[in-house]
């Protein structure tokens, strides 16, 4: 009998057997496909997006990379992706999301920080779930 169980599953790139070595596409030390800020590999005409292009391994990050790659292929000049602006999520209860620097990281860089609080009950999902008080907020406390 236990009070809490933490399940942490890692993910790894699935790049083996794709024939990348045969065309000379470089991989990172961890096996991801190495790309530049416009999703191009070291081999002209080869692009990689999503999980095979490296962390963060998030669907919305992969979608944006797809748009960038498609625009480059179409001859446009999109801005390189700024990965510091990719939101992340912690799937606990309630779910927690973050984007940008942590308060500590911003202060370490000499950036003035202002913090604030937002009531959990003002979020539509909490109302739908009937948990406007955030009564289970301790479920994902670090």
XYZ file of N, CA, C and O in Angstrom:
568
model
N 0.856 -1.177 0.000
C 0.000 0.000 0.000
C 0.899 1.237 0.000
O 1.867 1.309 0.750
N 0.561 2.202 -0.857
C 1.333 3.433 -0.965
C 0.399 4.633 -0.972
O -0.801 4.498 -1.228
N 0.956 5.786 -0.681
C 0.175 7.022 -0.717
C 0.240 7.701 -2.075
O -0.720 8.291 -2.545
N 1.418 7.633 -2.706
C 1.623 8.319 -3.971
C 2.504 7.465 -4.871
O 3.452 6.833 -4.400
N 2.206 7.470 -6.174
C 3.036 6.786 -7.150
C 3.427 7.807 -8.210
O 2.572 8.530 -8.727
N 4.697 7.888 -8.524
C 5.185 8.771 -9.576
C 5.618 7.901 -10.744
O 6.443 7.000 -10.584
N 5.048 8.160 -11.906
C 5.437 7.448 -13.115
C 6.133 8.455 -14.017
O 5.533 9.451 -14.407
N 7.383 8.220 -14.304
C 8.152 9.114 -15.168
C 8.683 8.296 -16.332
O 9.534 7.436 -16.152
N 8.147 8.536 -17.511
C 8.547 7.774 -18.688
C 9.424 8.640 -19.575
O 9.063 9.764 -19.912
N 10.563 8.124 -19.937
C 11.449 8.847 -20.834
C 11.118 8.544 -22.281
O 10.445 7.564 -22.595
N 11.566 9.386 -23.159
C 11.363 9.164 -24.590
C 12.697 9.292 -25.293
O 13.586 10.008 -24.834
N 12.827 8.594 -26.394
C 14.070 8.616 -27.164
C 13.711 8.758 -28.642
O 12.613 8.393 -29.057
N 14.637 9.282 -29.432
C 14.357 9.436 -30.863
C 14.246 8.074 -31.550
O 14.899 7.111 -31.163
N 13.404 8.015 -32.562
C 13.232 6.800 -33.350
C 13.787 7.074 -34.745
O 13.041 7.217 -35.709
N 15.110 7.175 -34.834
C 15.749 7.541 -36.099
C 16.521 6.396 -36.741
O 17.029 6.548 -37.852
N 16.584 5.267 -36.066
C 17.320 4.126 -36.630
C 16.542 3.507 -37.782
O 15.323 3.453 -37.769
N 17.276 3.043 -38.779
C 16.652 2.336 -39.889
C 15.957 3.218 -40.904
O 15.231 2.718 -41.762
N 16.156 4.519 -40.829
C 15.534 5.436 -41.789
C 16.407 5.704 -43.008
O 15.985 6.378 -43.931
N 17.640 5.202 -42.977
C 18.552 5.430 -44.090
C 19.252 6.773 -44.034
O 19.810 7.237 -45.028
N 19.228 7.411 -42.873
C 19.843 8.732 -42.737
C 21.347 8.681 -42.960
O 21.929 9.593 -43.552
N 21.970 7.610 -42.483
C 23.425 7.462 -42.647
C 23.795 7.384 -44.127
O 24.812 7.928 -44.558
N 22.961 6.728 -44.916
C 23.244 6.538 -46.343
C 23.293 7.854 -47.103
O 24.037 7.978 -48.081
N 22.507 8.849 -46.664
C 22.518 10.148 -47.343
C 23.380 11.164 -46.624
O 23.552 12.282 -47.096
N 23.903 10.792 -45.450
C 24.819 11.668 -44.727
C 24.188 12.628 -43.741
O 24.836 13.578 -43.298
N 22.925 12.402 -43.359
C 22.274 13.284 -42.387
C 22.919 13.053 -41.024
O 23.021 11.930 -40.549
N 23.354 14.151 -40.402
C 24.007 14.069 -39.089
C 22.981 13.918 -37.977
O 21.916 14.518 -38.015
N 23.384 13.127 -36.981
C 22.586 12.959 -35.777
C 23.336 13.579 -34.606
O 24.558 13.700 -34.631
N 22.593 13.945 -33.574
C 23.217 14.455 -32.357
C 23.737 13.280 -31.536
O 23.478 12.117 -31.877
N 24.430 13.578 -30.454
C 24.937 12.527 -29.569
C 23.820 11.627 -29.064
O 24.018 10.443 -28.846
N 22.653 12.195 -28.855
C 21.516 11.433 -28.315
C 20.678 10.768 -29.399
O 19.681 10.127 -29.108
N 21.053 10.921 -30.674
C 20.354 10.248 -31.758
C 19.267 11.041 -32.444
O 18.565 10.520 -33.308
N 19.111 12.315 -32.080
C 18.153 13.172 -32.767
C 18.765 13.645 -34.076
O 19.990 13.661 -34.230
N 17.941 14.055 -35.021
C 18.431 14.596 -36.279
C 18.871 16.043 -36.026
O 18.099 16.851 -35.510
N 20.097 16.362 -36.382
C 20.631 17.714 -36.186
C 20.038 18.651 -37.237
O 20.099 18.369 -38.430
N 19.437 19.754 -36.769
C 18.834 20.741 -37.660
C 19.265 22.143 -37.253
O 19.691 22.372 -36.133
N 19.109 23.068 -38.194
C 19.377 24.466 -37.869
C 18.061 25.126 -37.460
O 17.039 24.454 -37.314
N 18.067 26.431 -37.294
C 16.888 27.153 -36.838
C 15.737 27.172 -37.826
O 14.639 27.599 -37.496
N 15.994 26.705 -39.026
C 14.935 26.642 -40.040
C 14.628 25.199 -40.420
O 14.111 24.912 -41.478
N 15.007 24.284 -39.548
C 14.697 22.863 -39.612
C 15.432 22.099 -40.712
O 15.134 20.951 -40.994
N 16.426 22.727 -41.327
C 17.221 22.067 -42.360
C 18.307 21.212 -41.708
O 18.911 21.600 -40.717
N 18.546 20.045 -42.297
C 19.649 19.201 -41.849
C 20.905 19.653 -42.570
O 20.880 20.618 -43.339
N 21.989 18.941 -42.368
C 23.237 19.261 -43.055
C 23.209 18.843 -44.526
O 24.089 19.210 -45.295
N 22.196 18.096 -44.945
C 22.072 17.646 -46.336
C 21.012 18.506 -47.027
O 19.851 18.517 -46.604
N 21.391 19.242 -48.066
C 20.430 20.101 -48.759
C 19.179 19.330 -49.188
O 19.265 18.221 -49.716
N 18.017 19.926 -48.897
C 16.753 19.315 -49.279
C 16.162 18.385 -48.233
O 15.054 17.891 -48.405
N 16.888 18.140 -47.144
C 16.398 17.280 -46.068
C 16.094 18.134 -44.836
O 16.948 18.890 -44.378
N 14.879 17.989 -44.328
C 14.416 18.738 -43.173
C 13.893 17.756 -42.128
O 13.489 16.647 -42.466
N 13.903 18.166 -40.881
C 13.355 17.324 -39.819
C 12.596 18.208 -38.846
O 13.012 19.336 -38.551
N 11.472 17.701 -38.379
C 10.644 18.429 -37.416
C 10.161 17.476 -36.335
O 10.260 16.257 -36.468
N 9.633 18.036 -35.279
C 9.007 17.227 -34.235
C 10.007 16.510 -33.358
O 11.140 16.954 -33.173
N 9.574 15.382 -32.831
C 10.391 14.664 -31.854
C 11.749 14.241 -32.397
O 12.725 14.236 -31.656
N 11.852 13.895 -33.691
C 13.155 13.464 -34.223
C 14.154 14.610 -34.285
O 15.357 14.384 -34.380
N 13.651 15.863 -34.233
C 14.529 17.030 -34.281
C 14.988 17.464 -32.893
O 15.706 18.453 -32.766
N 14.592 16.746 -31.863
C 15.082 17.033 -30.517
C 14.093 17.746 -29.625
O 13.034 18.183 -30.070
N 14.459 17.839 -28.350
C 13.573 18.438 -27.361
C 13.354 19.931 -27.581
O 14.173 20.569 -28.235
N 12.253 20.445 -27.009
C 11.268 19.726 -26.216
C 10.395 18.841 -27.100
O 10.053 19.218 -28.223
N 10.038 17.667 -26.619
C 9.256 16.704 -27.383
C 7.771 16.975 -27.143
O 7.093 16.277 -26.399
N 7.287 18.007 -27.786
C 5.917 18.474 -27.603
C 5.250 18.665 -28.960
O 5.876 19.177 -29.901
N 3.987 18.280 -29.065
C 3.266 18.360 -30.332
C 3.201 19.782 -30.873
O 3.396 20.005 -32.074
N 2.937 20.765 -30.013
C 2.814 22.137 -30.503
C 4.156 22.669 -31.000
O 4.209 23.472 -31.924
N 5.245 22.207 -30.431
C 6.572 22.581 -30.925
C 6.789 21.991 -32.307
O 7.242 22.652 -33.234
N 6.420 20.724 -32.483
C 6.561 20.066 -33.781
C 5.706 20.716 -34.852
O 6.128 20.844 -36.008
N 4.508 21.156 -34.481
C 3.632 21.830 -35.444
C 4.271 23.116 -35.945
O 4.256 23.408 -37.137
N 4.828 23.886 -35.031
C 5.478 25.145 -35.433
C 6.694 24.867 -36.305
O 6.945 25.561 -37.289
N 7.455 23.831 -35.955
C 8.603 23.461 -36.780
C 8.156 23.073 -38.187
O 8.821 23.397 -39.171
N 7.011 22.399 -38.288
C 6.475 22.020 -39.593
C 6.148 23.224 -40.446
O 6.416 23.249 -41.647
N 5.565 24.242 -39.817
C 5.249 25.477 -40.542
C 6.535 26.136 -41.036
O 6.633 26.554 -42.193
N 7.529 26.214 -40.165
C 8.805 26.826 -40.551
C 9.434 26.061 -41.711
O 9.856 26.657 -42.706
N 9.486 24.734 -41.612
C 10.089 23.930 -42.679
C 9.324 24.113 -43.989
O 9.938 24.281 -45.056
N 7.999 24.102 -43.936
C 7.196 24.269 -45.147
C 7.433 25.629 -45.787
O 7.524 25.742 -47.017
N 7.548 26.667 -44.953
C 7.810 28.001 -45.498
C 9.184 28.080 -46.152
O 9.343 28.694 -47.209
N 10.177 27.453 -45.545
C 11.519 27.437 -46.138
C 11.480 26.702 -47.478
O 12.016 27.177 -48.489
N 10.836 25.552 -47.502
C 10.738 24.765 -48.745
C 10.014 25.554 -49.832
O 10.356 25.471 -51.009
N 9.036 26.375 -49.432
C 8.278 27.194 -50.377
C 9.042 28.435 -50.824
O 8.536 29.225 -51.617
N 10.263 28.618 -50.303
C 11.080 29.753 -50.717
C 10.902 31.001 -49.878
O 11.414 32.062 -50.237
N 10.188 30.898 -48.776
C 10.009 32.043 -47.886
C 11.170 32.111 -46.902
O 12.011 31.213 -46.853
N 11.215 33.155 -46.110
C 12.283 33.331 -45.119
C 11.697 33.505 -43.722
O 11.714 34.607 -43.163
N 11.187 32.434 -43.124
C 10.597 32.558 -41.784
C 11.670 32.800 -40.735
O 12.837 32.483 -40.932
N 11.244 33.371 -39.621
C 12.149 33.547 -38.489
C 12.467 32.177 -37.904
O 11.616 31.290 -37.877
N 13.680 32.025 -37.423
C 14.039 30.797 -36.719
C 13.194 30.706 -35.455
O 12.770 31.723 -34.894
N 12.927 29.500 -35.011
C 12.109 29.303 -33.817
C 12.892 29.694 -32.568
O 14.051 29.313 -32.405
N 12.233 30.445 -31.697
C 12.798 30.800 -30.400
C 12.238 29.811 -29.390
O 11.105 29.949 -28.933
N 13.010 28.782 -29.073
C 12.525 27.718 -28.202
C 12.279 28.179 -26.764
O 11.602 27.480 -26.010
N 12.772 29.343 -26.389
C 12.507 29.832 -25.033
C 11.044 30.225 -24.868
O 10.564 30.373 -23.751
N 10.325 30.370 -25.980
C 8.920 30.743 -25.916
C 7.960 29.575 -26.094
O 6.760 29.772 -26.210
N 8.487 28.360 -26.116
C 7.622 27.188 -26.270
C 7.044 26.815 -24.911
O 7.794 26.515 -23.981
N 5.714 26.853 -24.778
C 5.126 26.492 -23.492
C 5.270 25.009 -23.202
O 5.260 24.188 -24.109
N 5.422 24.700 -21.935
C 5.514 23.313 -21.506
C 4.391 23.012 -20.532
O 3.777 23.919 -19.972
N 4.106 21.744 -20.353
C 3.033 21.343 -19.451
C 3.506 20.234 -18.525
O 4.335 19.419 -18.902
N 2.971 20.261 -17.322
C 3.172 19.173 -16.367
C 1.812 18.537 -16.183
O 0.875 19.182 -15.721
N 1.694 17.288 -16.618
C 0.400 16.613 -16.575
C 0.181 15.980 -15.216
O 0.512 14.841 -14.963
N -0.328 16.793 -14.325
C -0.667 16.370 -12.981
C -2.081 16.878 -12.730
O -2.778 17.237 -13.670
N -2.497 16.919 -11.517
C -3.834 17.422 -11.237
C -3.770 18.467 -10.140
O -3.383 18.115 -9.033
N -4.088 19.706 -10.411
C -4.464 20.208 -11.728
C -3.239 20.328 -12.623
O -2.107 20.338 -12.143
N -3.476 20.418 -13.928
C -2.373 20.569 -14.862
C -1.694 21.916 -14.636
O -2.327 22.887 -14.252
N -0.400 21.953 -14.885
C 0.384 23.168 -14.703
C 1.117 23.446 -16.008
O 1.633 22.524 -16.640
N 1.157 24.688 -16.419
C 1.876 25.067 -17.637
C 2.853 26.183 -17.316
O 2.694 26.912 -16.340
N 3.874 26.289 -18.150
C 4.861 27.352 -17.960
C 5.431 27.753 -19.313
O 5.374 26.990 -20.278
N 5.962 28.946 -19.364
C 6.631 29.416 -20.570
C 7.682 30.435 -20.146
O 7.513 31.146 -19.157
N 8.780 30.454 -20.846
C 9.824 31.424 -20.546
C 10.711 31.016 -19.386
O 10.767 29.861 -18.991
N 11.400 31.993 -18.851
C 12.338 31.760 -17.751
C 11.619 31.565 -16.430
O 10.538 32.128 -16.219
N 12.227 30.820 -15.545
C 11.715 30.756 -14.186
C 12.079 32.068 -13.492
O 12.939 32.824 -13.964
N 11.453 32.317 -12.371
C 11.775 33.526 -11.607
C 13.253 33.545 -11.244
O 13.934 34.561 -11.402
N 13.773 32.412 -10.791
C 15.184 32.332 -10.393
C 16.116 32.573 -11.585
O 17.116 33.282 -11.466
N 15.787 31.990 -12.754
C 16.637 32.168 -13.943
C 16.635 33.622 -14.403
O 17.673 34.155 -14.803
N 15.474 34.271 -14.349
C 15.399 35.678 -14.744
C 16.229 36.544 -13.807
O 17.002 37.408 -14.256
N 16.112 36.304 -12.493
C 16.890 37.072 -11.529
C 18.379 36.844 -11.724
O 19.176 37.783 -11.621
N 18.763 35.596 -12.042
C 20.179 35.283 -12.269
C 20.729 36.049 -13.468
O 21.917 36.357 -13.521
N 19.878 36.385 -14.423
C 20.289 37.147 -15.607
C 20.176 38.647 -15.391
O 20.399 39.433 -16.302
N 19.772 39.035 -14.171
C 19.649 40.453 -13.866
C 18.370 41.086 -14.389
O 18.282 42.305 -14.521
N 17.381 40.278 -14.684
C 16.107 40.783 -15.197
C 15.182 41.060 -14.014
O 15.008 40.211 -13.136
N 14.613 42.252 -13.995
C 13.666 42.596 -12.928
C 12.447 41.690 -13.036
O 11.918 41.475 -14.124
N 12.017 41.162 -11.916
C 10.906 40.205 -11.900
C 9.766 40.747 -11.064
O 9.968 41.292 -9.981
N 8.567 40.598 -11.590
C 7.355 40.942 -10.847
C 6.490 39.689 -10.863
O 6.289 39.087 -11.915
N 6.026 39.264 -9.711
C 5.199 38.068 -9.650
C 3.766 38.434 -9.298
O 3.504 39.508 -8.749
N 2.873 37.548 -9.635
C 1.469 37.762 -9.331
C 0.774 36.426 -9.176
O 1.352 35.379 -9.473
N -0.443 36.461 -8.724
C -1.235 35.248 -8.555
C -2.537 35.410 -9.317
O -3.068 36.523 -9.426
N -3.028 34.299 -9.829
C -4.278 34.269 -10.565
C -5.162 33.216 -9.926
O -4.711 32.097 -9.695
N -6.402 33.537 -9.612
C -7.258 32.560 -8.930
C -7.602 31.367 -9.811
O -8.027 31.526 -10.952
N -7.390 30.185 -9.288
C -7.677 28.957 -10.005
C -9.137 28.911 -10.458
O -9.454 28.435 -11.542
N -10.040 29.434 -9.639
C -11.465 29.425 -9.949
C -11.842 30.285 -11.134
O -12.947 30.192 -11.653
N -10.934 31.139 -11.608
C -11.228 31.987 -12.758
C -10.888 31.302 -14.082
O -11.120 31.852 -15.152
N -10.353 30.099 -14.009
C -10.006 29.342 -15.205
C -11.204 28.484 -15.583
O -11.732 27.728 -14.763
N -11.637 28.581 -16.830
C -12.839 27.879 -17.273
C -12.773 26.378 -16.999
O -13.768 25.772 -16.585
N -11.625 25.767 -17.215
C -11.531 24.320 -17.012
C -11.801 23.948 -15.554
O -12.416 22.927 -15.280
N -11.364 24.771 -14.613
C -11.616 24.455 -13.204
C -13.111 24.527 -12.900
O -13.629 23.745 -12.107
N -13.819 25.451 -13.549
C -15.261 25.556 -13.365
C -15.944 24.323 -13.951
O -16.822 23.717 -13.331
N -15.528 23.919 -15.145
C -16.107 22.746 -15.802
C -15.910 21.500 -14.944
O -16.797 20.666 -14.824
N -14.739 21.380 -14.330
C -14.434 20.217 -13.501
C -15.020 20.327 -12.096
O -14.932 19.385 -11.313
N -15.581 21.483 -11.768
C -16.159 21.676 -10.450
C -15.109 21.778 -9.358
O -15.360 21.421 -8.209
N -13.934 22.274 -9.696
C -12.829 22.376 -8.739
C -12.317 23.809 -8.682
O -11.130 24.068 -8.838
N -13.217 24.734 -8.461
C -12.854 26.147 -8.505
C -11.951 26.601 -7.375
O -11.297 27.627 -7.476
N -11.882 25.819 -6.322
C -11.030 26.208 -5.203
C -9.614 25.686 -5.317
O -8.776 25.980 -4.491
N -9.346 24.906 -6.360
C -8.011 24.323 -6.498
C -7.726 23.341 -5.376
O -6.592 23.166 -4.966
N -8.802 22.697 -4.900
C -8.674 21.844 -3.726
C -7.703 20.688 -3.892
O -7.234 20.131 -2.923
N -7.350 20.338 -5.125
C -6.398 19.251 -5.321
C -5.052 19.793 -5.765
O -4.232 19.063 -6.279
N -4.814 21.067 -5.581
C -3.578 21.689 -6.056
C -2.334 21.028 -5.486
O -1.293 21.044 -6.092
N -2.424 20.443 -4.299
C -1.268 19.790 -3.713
C -0.846 18.524 -4.401
O 0.219 17.982 -4.154
N -1.671 18.028 -5.342
C -1.354 16.787 -6.026
C -0.092 16.866 -6.868
O 0.505 15.864 -7.181
N 0.305 18.070 -7.280
C 1.491 18.151 -8.124
C 2.539 19.076 -7.506
O 3.377 19.603 -8.200
N 2.468 19.267 -6.220
C 3.463 20.094 -5.546
C 4.830 19.443 -5.665
O 4.966 18.235 -5.530
N 5.822 20.233 -5.962
C 7.174 19.682 -6.138
C 7.918 19.718 -4.829
O 7.694 20.502 -3.977
